[in-house]
Amino acid sequence: MAEENRVTLHGFWASPYSKRVELALKFKGIPFEFVEEDLRNKSSQLLKHNPIHKKVPVLLHNGKPIVDSHIILEYIDETWKYGPKLLPQDPYKRAQVRFWVGFLQQSYETLLLVCKTCGEAQEKATKELHEKFEVLEGMLKEFFPDGNPCVESDDVGFLGIVMISLFGAHKVQSEAIGVKVIDPEKTPFVFYWINALIELAVVKDSAPPHDKTVAFLHAFRSTALKSVAP
């Protein structure tokens, strides 16, 4: 990689936020170095380049740090003009994508509640999650009026990348939590879209091992339940 265009990503394999940056770089065809961070023992470089939040991801472009996954994705799209566009050119469509990205993030936070709870609390969170997906179902039908969500690598875009990063592992999430994350009967369009996205070669090649992900989610859930136990 030429020194004048050096790209380094500090991330964590299980972080959906660093995963979306990784995917954006790969979809755009941008060579980069990935630095795996231990979030329990963060590197001096991470702390130096993100001193305020001290979180992943951090993208270094020619030594200059950019933080926050959404800001990084927009920076990538504005800096590298080649490869597929992540955001639409039309200002209204771009605003719509940003809105729905925020909605997906809210949905993921609801999924975390499902993971951190049990009993009635988990049932309530699961119901809320499915309701959010029902709203997303309606949005997708408007975005793809022909009934066929585009799944070509060149057209995944910002929204698709965020969807993959948050719910691309929905089958593993369902297995680890014991709750069906995406119900194909209630939201078939969402189910079809996410499964088509995760079949893309770039996504499949970037997916972490199944057993490793299940073990991580089990540990996350166990820790969360212990923290709220009486």
Coordinates of N, CA and C in Angstrom, one line a residue:
M1 N 0.8 -1.2 0.0 CA 0.0 0.0 0.0 C 0.9 1.2 0.0
A2 N 0.6 2.1 -0.9 CA 1.4 3.4 -1.0 C 1.3 4.2 0.3
E3 N 2.4 4.7 0.8 CA 2.4 5.4 2.0 C 1.5 6.6 2.0
E4 N 1.4 7.2 0.8 CA 0.6 8.5 0.7 C -0.9 8.2 0.7
N5 N -1.3 6.9 0.7 CA -2.7 6.6 0.7 C -2.9 5.4 1.7
R6 N -2.3 5.4 2.8 CA -2.3 4.3 3.8 C -3.6 4.4 4.6
V7 N -4.3 3.2 4.7 CA -5.5 3.1 5.4 C -5.4 2.0 6.5
T8 N -5.7 2.4 7.7 CA -5.6 1.4 8.8 C -7.0 1.5 9.6
L9 N -7.5 0.3 9.9 CA -8.8 0.3 10.7 C -8.5 -0.4 12.0
H10 N -8.7 0.3 13.1 CA -8.7 -0.3 14.5 C -10.1 -0.7 14.8
G11 N -10.2 -2.0 15.0 CA -11.6 -2.5 15.3 C -11.5 -3.7 16.2
F12 N -12.7 -4.3 16.4 CA -12.9 -5.5 17.2 C -13.8 -6.4 16.4
W13 N -13.4 -7.7 16.3 CA -14.1 -8.7 15.4 C -15.6 -8.7 15.7
A14 N -16.1 -8.6 16.9 CA -17.5 -8.7 17.3 C -18.3 -7.4 17.3
S15 N -17.6 -6.3 17.0 CA -18.3 -5.0 17.0 C -19.0 -4.8 15.7
P16 N -20.3 -4.5 15.7 CA -21.0 -4.2 14.5 C -20.6 -2.9 13.9
Y17 N -20.0 -2.0 14.8 CA -19.6 -0.7 14.3 C -18.3 -0.7 13.5
S18 N -17.3 -1.6 14.0 CA -16.1 -1.7 13.2 C -16.4 -2.6 12.0
K19 N -17.4 -3.6 12.1 CA -17.7 -4.4 11.0 C -18.2 -3.7 9.8
R20 N -19.1 -2.6 10.1 CA -19.6 -1.9 8.9 C -18.6 -1.1 8.2
V21 N -17.6 -0.6 8.9 CA -16.5 0.1 8.3 C -15.6 -0.9 7.5
E22 N -15.4 -2.1 8.0 CA -14.6 -3.1 7.3 C -15.4 -3.4 6.0
L23 N -16.7 -3.6 6.1 CA -17.4 -4.0 4.9 C -17.4 -2.8 3.8
A24 N -17.6 -1.6 4.3 CA -17.6 -0.5 3.4 C -16.3 -0.4 2.6
L25 N -15.1 -0.6 3.3 CA -13.8 -0.6 2.7 C -13.7 -1.7 1.6
K26 N -14.2 -2.9 2.0 CA -14.2 -4.0 1.0 C -15.1 -3.8 -0.2
F27 N -16.3 -3.3 0.1 CA -17.2 -3.1 -1.0 C -16.6 -2.0 -2.0
K28 N -16.0 -1.0 -1.4 CA -15.4 0.0 -2.3 C -14.0 -0.4 -2.9
G29 N -13.5 -1.5 -2.5 CA -12.2 -2.0 -3.0 C -11.0 -1.2 -2.5
I30 N -11.1 -0.8 -1.3 CA -10.0 0.0 -0.7 C -9.1 -0.9 0.1
P31 N -7.8 -1.0 -0.2 CA -6.9 -1.8 0.6 C -6.7 -1.2 1.9
F32 N -6.6 -2.0 3.0 CA -6.4 -1.5 4.3 C -5.8 -2.5 5.2
E33 N -5.2 -2.0 6.3 CA -4.7 -2.9 7.4 C -5.7 -2.9 8.5
F34 N -6.0 -4.1 9.0 CA -6.9 -4.2 10.2 C -6.1 -4.5 11.4
V35 N -6.3 -3.7 12.4 CA -5.7 -3.9 13.7 C -6.7 -4.3 14.7
E36 N -6.6 -5.6 15.2 CA -7.6 -6.1 16.1 C -7.3 -5.6 17.5
E37 N -8.3 -4.9 18.1 CA -8.2 -4.4 19.5 C -8.7 -5.3 20.5
D38 N -8.0 -5.3 21.7 CA -8.5 -6.0 22.9 C -9.2 -4.9 23.7
L39 N -10.6 -4.9 23.7 CA -11.3 -3.9 24.4 C -11.1 -3.8 25.9
R40 N -10.6 -4.9 26.4 CA -10.3 -4.9 27.9 C -8.9 -4.4 28.1
N41 N -8.1 -4.2 27.1 CA -6.7 -3.7 27.2 C -6.4 -2.9 25.9
K42 N -7.0 -1.8 25.8 CA -7.0 -1.0 24.6 C -5.6 -0.5 24.3
S43 N -5.2 -0.5 23.0 CA -3.9 -0.1 22.6 C -3.6 1.4 22.8
S44 N -2.4 1.7 23.0 CA -2.0 3.2 23.1 C -2.4 3.9 21.8
Q45 N -2.4 3.3 20.7 CA -2.8 3.9 19.4 C -4.3 4.3 19.4
L46 N -5.1 3.3 19.9 CA -6.5 3.6 19.9 C -6.8 4.7 20.9
L47 N -6.2 4.7 22.0 CA -6.5 5.8 23.0 C -5.9 7.2 22.5
K48 N -4.8 7.1 21.8 CA -4.3 8.3 21.2 C -5.2 8.9 20.1
H49 N -5.7 8.1 19.3 CA -6.5 8.5 18.1 C -8.0 8.8 18.4
N50 N -8.5 8.2 19.5 CA -9.9 8.4 19.9 C -9.9 8.7 21.4
P51 N -9.3 9.8 21.8 CA -9.1 10.1 23.3 C -10.4 10.4 24.0
I52 N -11.4 10.8 23.2 CA -12.7 11.2 23.9 C -13.6 10.0 24.2
H53 N -13.8 9.2 23.2 CA -14.7 8.0 23.4 C -14.0 6.8 23.7
K54 N -12.7 6.7 23.3 CA -11.9 5.5 23.5 C -12.5 4.2 23.0
K55 N -13.1 4.3 21.9 CA -13.9 3.2 21.3 C -13.4 2.9 19.9
V56 N -13.7 1.6 19.4 CA -13.6 1.3 18.0 C -14.9 1.6 17.4
P57 N -14.9 1.9 16.1 CA -13.7 1.8 15.2 C -13.0 3.2 15.1
V58 N -11.7 3.1 14.7 CA -11.0 4.3 14.3 C -10.3 4.0 13.0
L59 N -10.6 4.9 12.0 CA -10.0 4.8 10.7 C -8.9 5.8 10.6
L60 N -7.7 5.3 10.3 CA -6.5 6.2 10.0 C -6.3 6.3 8.5
H61 N -6.4 7.5 8.0 CA -6.1 7.7 6.6 C -4.9 8.6 6.5
N62 N -3.8 8.1 6.0 CA -2.5 8.8 6.0 C -2.2 9.4 7.4
G63 N -2.5 8.6 8.4 CA -2.2 9.0 9.8 C -3.2 9.9 10.4
K64 N -4.2 10.3 9.7 CA -5.2 11.2 10.3 C -6.4 10.3 10.7
P65 N -6.8 10.5 12.0 CA -7.9 9.6 12.5 C -9.3 10.2 12.2
I66 N -10.2 9.3 11.9 CA -11.6 9.6 11.8 C -12.4 8.6 12.7
V67 N -13.3 9.0 13.5 CA -14.0 8.2 14.5 C -15.5 8.3 14.3
D68 N -16.2 7.3 14.8 CA -17.7 7.2 14.7 C -18.0 6.5 13.4
S69 N -18.6 5.3 13.4 CA -18.8 4.5 12.2 C -19.5 5.2 11.1
H70 N -20.6 6.0 11.5 CA -21.4 6.6 10.5 C -20.6 7.8 9.8
I71 N -19.8 8.5 10.6 CA -19.0 9.5 10.0 C -17.9 8.9 9.1
I72 N -17.3 7.8 9.6 CA -16.3 7.1 8.8 C -16.9 6.7 7.4
L73 N -18.1 6.1 7.4 CA -18.7 5.6 6.2 C -18.9 6.8 5.2
E74 N -19.3 7.9 5.7 CA -19.5 9.1 4.9 C -18.2 9.6 4.4
Y75 N -17.2 9.6 5.2 CA -15.8 10.0 4.8 C -15.3 9.1 3.7
I76 N -15.5 7.8 3.9 CA -15.0 6.9 2.8 C -15.7 7.2 1.5
D77 N -17.0 7.4 1.5 CA -17.8 7.7 0.3 C -17.4 9.0 -0.4
E78 N -17.0 10.0 0.4 CA -16.6 11.3 -0.1 C -15.2 11.3 -0.6
T79 N -14.3 10.4 0.0 CA -12.9 10.5 -0.3 C -12.6 9.6 -1.5
W80 N -13.1 8.4 -1.5 CA -12.8 7.5 -2.6 C -14.0 7.5 -3.6
K81 N -13.8 8.2 -4.7 CA -14.8 8.3 -5.7 C -15.1 7.1 -6.5
Y82 N -14.1 6.2 -6.5 CA -14.3 5.0 -7.3 C -15.1 3.9 -6.5
G83 N -15.6 2.9 -7.2 CA -16.3 1.9 -6.5 C -17.8 2.3 -6.3
P84 N -18.6 1.5 -5.7 CA -20.0 1.8 -5.5 C -20.2 2.9 -4.5
K85 N -21.2 3.7 -4.8 CA -21.6 4.8 -3.9 C -22.3 4.2 -2.7
L86 N -22.0 4.7 -1.5 CA -22.7 4.3 -0.3 C -23.9 5.1 0.0
L87 N -24.0 6.3 -0.4 CA -25.1 7.2 -0.2 C -25.6 7.7 -1.5
P88 N -26.9 7.9 -1.7 CA -27.5 8.4 -3.0 C -27.0 9.8 -3.2
Q89 N -27.0 10.2 -4.4 CA -26.6 11.6 -4.8 C -27.8 12.6 -4.4
D90 N -29.0 12.1 -4.6 CA -30.2 12.9 -4.3 C -30.3 13.3 -2.8
P91 N -30.4 14.6 -2.5 CA -30.4 15.0 -1.1 C -31.5 14.3 -0.3
Y92 N -32.7 14.2 -0.9 CA -33.9 13.7 -0.2 C -33.7 12.2 0.1
K93 N -33.2 11.5 -0.9 CA -33.0 10.0 -0.7 C -31.8 9.8 0.3
R94 N -30.9 10.7 0.3 CA -29.8 10.6 1.2 C -30.3 10.8 2.6
A95 N -31.2 11.8 2.8 CA -31.8 12.0 4.1 C -32.6 10.8 4.6
Q96 N -33.3 10.2 3.6 CA -34.1 9.0 4.0 C -33.3 7.9 4.5
V97 N -32.1 7.7 3.8 CA -31.2 6.6 4.2 C -30.7 6.9 5.6
R98 N -30.3 8.1 5.9 CA -29.8 8.4 7.2 C -30.9 8.2 8.3
F99 N -32.1 8.5 8.0 CA -33.2 8.3 8.9 C -33.3 6.8 9.2
W100 N -33.4 6.0 8.2 CA -33.6 4.5 8.4 C -32.4 3.9 9.0
V101 N -31.2 4.4 8.8 CA -30.0 3.9 9.5 C -30.2 4.1 11.0
G102 N -30.7 5.3 11.4 CA -31.0 5.5 12.8 C -32.0 4.6 13.3
F103 N -33.0 4.3 12.5 CA -34.1 3.3 12.9 C -33.5 1.9 13.2
L104 N -32.6 1.5 12.3 CA -32.0 0.2 12.4 C -31.2 0.2 13.7
Q105 N -30.5 1.3 14.0 CA -29.7 1.4 15.3 C -30.6 1.2 16.5
Q106 N -31.8 1.9 16.5 CA -32.8 1.7 17.5 C -33.2 0.3 17.7
S107 N -33.4 -0.4 16.5 CA -33.9 -1.8 16.5 C -32.8 -2.7 17.1
Y108 N -31.5 -2.4 16.9 CA -30.4 -3.1 17.4 C -30.4 -3.0 18.9
E109 N -30.6 -1.8 19.4 CA -30.6 -1.5 20.8 C -31.8 -2.3 21.5
T110 N -32.9 -2.5 20.8 CA -33.9 -3.4 21.3 C -33.5 -4.8 21.3
L111 N -32.7 -5.2 20.3 CA -32.2 -6.6 20.3 C -31.3 -6.8 21.5
L112 N -30.5 -5.8 21.9 CA -29.6 -5.9 23.0 C -30.5 -6.1 24.3
L113 N -31.6 -5.5 24.4 CA -32.5 -5.7 25.5 C -33.0 -7.1 25.6
V114 N -33.3 -7.7 24.4 CA -33.7 -9.1 24.3 C -32.6 -10.0 24.9
C115 N -31.4 -9.6 24.5 CA -30.3 -10.4 24.9 C -30.0 -10.3 26.4
K116 N -30.3 -9.2 27.0 CA -29.9 -8.9 28.4 C -31.0 -9.3 29.4
T117 N -32.2 -9.7 28.9 CA -33.3 -10.0 29.8 C -33.8 -11.4 29.6
C118 N -34.7 -11.8 30.5 CA -35.4 -13.1 30.4 C -36.9 -12.9 30.9
G119 N -37.6 -13.9 30.7 CA -39.0 -13.9 31.2 C -39.9 -12.8 30.5
E120 N -40.7 -12.2 31.3 CA -41.6 -11.2 30.8 C -40.9 -10.0 30.1
A121 N -39.8 -9.6 30.7 CA -39.0 -8.5 30.2 C -38.5 -8.8 28.8
Q122 N -38.0 -10.1 28.6 CA -37.5 -10.5 27.3 C -38.7 -10.6 26.3
E123 N -39.8 -11.1 26.7 CA -41.0 -11.2 25.9 C -41.4 -9.8 25.4
K124 N -41.4 -8.8 26.3 CA -41.8 -7.5 25.9 C -40.8 -6.9 24.9
A125 N -39.5 -7.1 25.1 CA -38.5 -6.6 24.2 C -38.6 -7.3 22.9
T126 N -38.8 -8.6 22.9 CA -39.0 -9.3 21.6 C -40.1 -8.8 20.8
K127 N -41.3 -8.5 21.5 CA -42.4 -8.0 20.8 C -42.1 -6.6 20.2
E128 N -41.4 -5.8 20.9 CA -41.0 -4.5 20.4 C -40.1 -4.6 19.2
L129 N -39.2 -5.6 19.3 CA -38.2 -5.8 18.2 C -39.0 -6.2 16.9
H130 N -39.9 -7.1 17.0 CA -40.7 -7.6 15.9 C -41.6 -6.5 15.3
E131 N -42.1 -5.6 16.2 CA -42.9 -4.5 15.7 C -42.0 -3.5 14.9
K132 N -40.8 -3.3 15.3 CA -39.8 -2.5 14.6 C -39.6 -3.1 13.2
F133 N -39.4 -4.4 13.2 CA -39.2 -5.0 11.9 C -40.4 -4.9 11.0
E134 N -41.6 -4.9 11.5 CA -42.8 -4.7 10.7 C -42.8 -3.3 10.1
V135 N -42.3 -2.3 10.8 CA -42.2 -1.0 10.3 C -41.2 -1.0 9.2
L136 N -40.1 -1.7 9.4 CA -39.0 -1.8 8.4 C -39.5 -2.5 7.1
E137 N -40.4 -3.5 7.3 CA -41.0 -4.2 6.2 C -41.7 -3.2 5.3
G138 N -42.5 -2.3 5.9 CA -43.2 -1.4 5.0 C -42.3 -0.4 4.3
M139 N -41.2 0.0 5.0 CA -40.2 0.9 4.3 C -39.6 0.2 3.1
L140 N -39.2 -1.1 3.3 CA -38.5 -1.8 2.2 C -39.4 -1.9 1.0
K141 N -40.7 -2.1 1.2 CA -41.6 -2.2 0.1 C -41.7 -0.9 -0.7
E142 N -41.5 0.2 0.0 CA -41.4 1.5 -0.7 C -40.1 1.7 -1.4
F143 N -39.0 1.3 -0.7 CA -37.7 1.4 -1.3 C -37.5 0.5 -2.6
F144 N -38.1 -0.6 -2.5 CA -38.0 -1.6 -3.6 C -39.4 -2.0 -4.1
P145 N -40.1 -1.0 -4.8 CA -41.5 -1.3 -5.2 C -41.7 -2.4 -6.1
D146 N -40.6 -2.9 -6.8 CA -40.8 -4.1 -7.7 C -40.8 -5.4 -6.9
G147 N -40.6 -5.3 -5.6 CA -40.7 -6.5 -4.7 C -39.4 -7.3 -4.7
N148 N -38.3 -6.8 -5.2 CA -37.1 -7.5 -5.3 C -35.9 -6.7 -4.8
P149 N -35.6 -6.7 -3.5 CA -34.5 -5.9 -3.0 C -33.2 -6.2 -3.7
C150 N -32.5 -5.2 -4.2 CA -31.3 -5.4 -4.9 C -30.2 -6.0 -4.0
V151 N -29.6 -7.0 -4.5 CA -28.5 -7.6 -3.6 C -27.2 -7.7 -4.4
E152 N -27.0 -6.9 -5.4 CA -25.7 -6.8 -6.0 C -24.7 -6.0 -5.2
S153 N -23.5 -6.4 -5.2 CA -22.4 -5.8 -4.4 C -22.3 -4.3 -4.7
D154 N -22.6 -3.9 -5.9 CA -22.5 -2.5 -6.3 C -23.6 -1.6 -5.7
D155 N -24.7 -2.3 -5.2 CA -25.8 -1.5 -4.8 C -26.2 -1.7 -3.4
V156 N -25.3 -2.3 -2.6 CA -25.7 -2.6 -1.2 C -25.9 -1.3 -0.4
G157 N -25.0 -0.3 -0.6 CA -25.2 1.0 0.0 C -25.1 1.1 1.5
F158 N -25.2 2.3 2.0 CA -25.0 2.6 3.5 C -26.0 1.8 4.3
L159 N -27.3 1.8 3.9 CA -28.4 1.1 4.6 C -28.1 -0.4 4.7
G160 N -27.8 -1.0 3.5 CA -27.5 -2.4 3.5 C -26.3 -2.8 4.4
I161 N -25.3 -2.0 4.3 CA -24.1 -2.3 5.1 C -24.4 -2.2 6.6
V162 N -25.2 -1.3 7.1 CA -25.6 -1.2 8.5 C -26.5 -2.3 8.8
M163 N -27.4 -2.7 8.0 CA -28.2 -3.9 8.2 C -27.4 -5.1 8.4
I164 N -26.4 -5.3 7.5 CA -25.6 -6.5 7.7 C -24.8 -6.5 9.0
S165 N -24.3 -5.3 9.3 CA -23.4 -5.2 10.6 C -24.2 -5.5 11.8
L166 N -25.5 -5.1 11.8 CA -26.4 -5.3 13.0 C -27.1 -6.6 13.1
F167 N -27.6 -7.1 11.9 CA -28.5 -8.3 11.9 C -28.0 -9.4 10.9
G168 N -26.8 -9.2 10.4 CA -26.3 -10.2 9.5 C -26.1 -11.6 10.1
A169 N -25.9 -11.5 11.4 CA -25.8 -12.8 12.2 C -27.1 -13.1 12.9
H170 N -28.2 -12.8 12.3 CA -29.5 -13.0 13.0 C -29.7 -14.5 13.4
K171 N -29.2 -15.4 12.5 CA -29.4 -16.8 12.8 C -28.6 -17.2 14.1
V172 N -27.4 -16.7 14.2 CA -26.5 -17.0 15.3 C -27.1 -16.3 16.5
Q173 N -27.6 -15.1 16.4 CA -28.2 -14.3 17.5 C -29.4 -15.1 18.0
S174 N -30.2 -15.6 17.1 CA -31.4 -16.4 17.5 C -31.0 -17.6 18.3
E175 N -30.0 -18.3 17.8 CA -29.5 -19.5 18.5 C -29.0 -19.2 19.9
A176 N -28.2 -18.1 20.0 CA -27.6 -17.8 21.3 C -28.6 -17.3 22.3
I177 N -29.6 -16.5 21.8 CA -30.5 -15.9 22.8 C -31.7 -16.8 23.0
G178 N -32.0 -17.7 22.1 CA -33.2 -18.5 22.2 C -34.5 -17.9 21.8
V179 N -34.4 -16.8 21.0 CA -35.5 -16.1 20.5 C -35.3 -15.9 19.0
K180 N -36.4 -16.0 18.2 CA -36.3 -15.8 16.8 C -36.2 -14.3 16.6
V181 N -35.0 -13.9 16.1 CA -34.8 -12.4 15.9 C -35.6 -11.9 14.7
I182 N -35.6 -12.5 13.6 CA -36.3 -12.1 12.4 C -37.3 -13.2 12.1
D183 N -38.6 -12.9 12.1 CA -39.6 -13.8 11.8 C -40.0 -13.8 10.4
P184 N -39.7 -14.9 9.6 CA -40.0 -14.8 8.2 C -41.5 -14.8 7.8
E185 N -42.3 -15.2 8.8 CA -43.8 -15.2 8.5 C -44.3 -13.8 8.7
K186 N -43.8 -13.1 9.7 CA -44.3 -11.7 9.9 C -43.7 -10.7 9.0
T187 N -42.4 -10.9 8.7 CA -41.7 -9.9 7.9 C -40.8 -10.6 6.9
P188 N -41.5 -11.2 5.9 CA -40.8 -11.9 4.8 C -39.9 -11.1 4.0
F189 N -40.2 -9.8 3.8 CA -39.4 -8.9 3.0 C -38.0 -8.7 3.7
V190 N -38.1 -8.4 5.0 CA -36.9 -8.2 5.8 C -36.1 -9.4 5.8
F191 N -36.7 -10.6 6.0 CA -36.0 -11.9 6.0 C -35.3 -12.1 4.7
Y192 N -36.0 -11.9 3.6 CA -35.4 -12.1 2.3 C -34.2 -11.2 2.0
W193 N -34.4 -9.9 2.4 CA -33.3 -8.9 2.1 C -32.1 -9.3 2.9
I194 N -32.2 -9.5 4.2 CA -31.0 -9.7 5.0 C -30.3 -11.0 4.6
N195 N -31.1 -12.1 4.2 CA -30.4 -13.3 3.8 C -29.8 -13.2 2.5
A196 N -30.3 -12.4 1.6 CA -29.7 -12.1 0.3 C -28.4 -11.3 0.5
L197 N -28.4 -10.4 1.4 CA -27.2 -9.6 1.7 C -26.1 -10.5 2.2
I198 N -26.4 -11.4 3.2 CA -25.3 -12.1 3.8 C -24.8 -13.2 2.9
E199 N -25.4 -13.4 1.7 CA -24.9 -14.4 0.7 C -23.9 -13.8 -0.2
L200 N -23.8 -12.5 -0.2 CA -22.8 -11.8 -1.0 C -21.4 -12.3 -0.6
A201 N -20.5 -12.4 -1.6 CA -19.2 -13.0 -1.3 C -18.4 -12.2 -0.3
V202 N -18.5 -10.8 -0.4 CA -17.7 -10.0 0.5 C -18.2 -10.2 1.9
V203 N -19.5 -10.4 2.1 CA -20.0 -10.5 3.4 C -19.7 -11.9 4.0
K204 N -19.8 -12.9 3.2 CA -19.5 -14.3 3.6 C -18.0 -14.4 4.0
D205 N -17.2 -13.8 3.2 CA -15.8 -13.9 3.5 C -15.4 -13.1 4.8
S206 N -16.2 -12.2 5.2 CA -15.9 -11.3 6.3 C -16.5 -11.8 7.6
A207 N -17.4 -12.8 7.5 CA -18.1 -13.3 8.7 C -17.2 -14.1 9.6
P208 N -17.3 -13.8 10.9 CA -16.5 -14.5 11.9 C -17.0 -15.9 12.0
P209 N -16.2 -16.9 12.6 CA -16.7 -18.2 12.8 C -18.0 -18.3 13.6
H210 N -18.8 -19.3 13.2 CA -20.1 -19.4 13.9 C -19.9 -19.7 15.4
D211 N -19.1 -20.7 15.7 CA -19.0 -21.1 17.1 C -18.4 -20.0 18.0
K212 N -17.5 -19.2 17.4 CA -16.9 -18.1 18.1 C -17.9 -17.0 18.4
T213 N -18.8 -16.8 17.5 CA -19.8 -15.8 17.7 C -20.9 -16.2 18.7
V214 N -21.3 -17.5 18.6 CA -22.2 -18.1 19.6 C -21.6 -18.0 21.0
A215 N -20.4 -18.3 21.2 CA -19.7 -18.3 22.5 C -19.7 -16.8 23.0
F216 N -19.4 -15.9 22.1 CA -19.3 -14.5 22.5 C -20.7 -14.0 23.0
L217 N -21.7 -14.4 22.3 CA -23.1 -13.9 22.6 C -23.6 -14.6 23.9
H218 N -23.2 -15.8 24.1 CA -23.6 -16.5 25.3 C -22.9 -15.8 26.5
A219 N -21.6 -15.5 26.4 CA -20.9 -14.8 27.5 C -21.5 -13.4 27.7
F220 N -21.8 -12.7 26.7 CA -22.4 -11.4 26.8 C -23.8 -11.5 27.6
R221 N -24.6 -12.4 27.2 CA -25.9 -12.6 27.8 C -25.7 -13.0 29.3
S222 N -24.8 -13.9 29.5 CA -24.6 -14.4 30.9 C -24.1 -13.3 31.8
T223 N -23.2 -12.5 31.3 CA -22.7 -11.3 32.1 C -23.8 -10.3 32.4
A224 N -24.7 -10.1 31.4 CA -25.8 -9.1 31.5 C -26.8 -9.6 32.5
L225 N -27.1 -10.9 32.5 CA -28.1 -11.4 33.4 C -27.6 -11.4 34.8
K226 N -26.3 -11.7 35.0 CA -25.7 -11.7 36.3 C -25.7 -10.3 36.9
S227 N -25.6 -9.3 36.1 CA -25.5 -7.9 36.6 C -26.8 -7.4 37.1
V228 N -27.9 -8.0 36.6 CA -29.3 -7.6 37.1 C -29.9 -8.6 38.1
A229 N -29.2 -9.7 38.3 CA -29.8 -10.6 39.3 C -29.8 -10.1 40.7
P230 N -30.9 -10.4 41.4 CA -31.1 -9.9 42.8 C -30.1 -10.5 43.7

